[in-house]
Amino acid sequence: MDVTKFFQNATIVVNMLGVIGNAIMICVLNKWSMGGKLPNILFLAQALSDLLVCLQSVILMLQPKLWLTHNWTSDQILCRLWHSQFLYWLTVQMSIGNLVLIGFERYCALVYPLHYQKWRSKKVAVTMFISNLCYNLVLSSPNIMEGHLVLNDTQQHDCITNKYETVVLEQLMLAYAFIWFIFIYLVGLFLLVFFYFRIIMALKHSAKMTVRRSCVDLDKVATSNGLRTSFSKQSTLSVGGSGMAKPIPRGSTSSVNAHSQFTRIAILITIFYVLCITYDAISYILGKNKIIQYDYGSIEHTLGMFTVSLNSFANPVIYFGFVVRQSCVRRVSKSNMANLYICCRGSKPIVVVNSSAGEKTDFFKTKNGKMPRIRRNRSRLAEAAEDFGQIECYSSNSDDRTLSGENRSSRELKTANV
């Protein structure tokens, strides 16, 4: 079996799926905000750049010598911009740069939220996009020298690629390969790892501090109201006259949810970026140093285009898959918020998701295997939470039939240590 032909066909399939996937995401993002103008524009730019990468890759695979007009000027432009793959690598670099910008935007939003509120505008998003475009235009411009137009034996125009007109130009392109490797691949990789590492650390620290603070506040309110619901010697849930606990600040539960979500996103994008871009970046340098063959159509070059295309196909799955799924869960949960409970046990939160509203469901198991039952109040929980990320602490009162098998007037749920 021809390996080169196999990867060419695989690249075409992956890129067609990438075109469809990114086109769908562009339509979704035009109607579905991702939490503000700045992230929405960045996600749109990501989907657009990945769509262009996939679309150009399909065209290059199906018809690499497309669009020679037999006019010297127009053919020269096409040779320099298209057949040299200048436009292709410009969009690839734009996609990589936009990944870094998304990481930077998330980093500022979660690590420096107060400063972030001041500049998350459409103007800032456009400025970031233009900066990304200018940066990559400069770094991709030497690719124009990868192609030049000649007359063949039949006096027809031919675009020659990967063969330089002078030795000096060949040496300059060799130096450019190292510049590209450093300023596109290594810098992008370093920034992505740095941003997401700081995000994870900040969210982890914020979640710990806020849960401790919330449990202490709940204990104080419960004691002052003379109402105490004990889950252990250290944990309390506060209730007021309405039987509703004081809300945990939005930052606490959203931080807990975001910590889990961003951990998975960070791991996935780092793995895909390293696996997909590393091969082509290293092969590019080795090819320029004539250690391996990296001419267009070779197995090394074809495999490089396949991995780059795979990255552009995976980006919408990684980024938008998580966000759209979470948004769908939030919308569904708004009509069924009664299935969320949180218990503070010391500084450790115990979040329990019950099944259906208005029915007796299991809360948690004790060590002796007994299962206390709780009946929920659907309306209160639905009104209390603005979105899926906000979870309240609840207890019973004399008007709510929230406890079964216990003395309701005592407002205590006695359990063994969990």
Coordinates of C-alpha atoms in Angstrom, one line a residue, residues 56 263 281 413 416:
Q56 CA -6.7 25.3 1.6
T263 CA -7.8 21.2 33.5
A281 CA 8.1 21.9 12.9
L413 CA -29.6 15.4 59.6
A416 CA -22.0 9.0 60.4

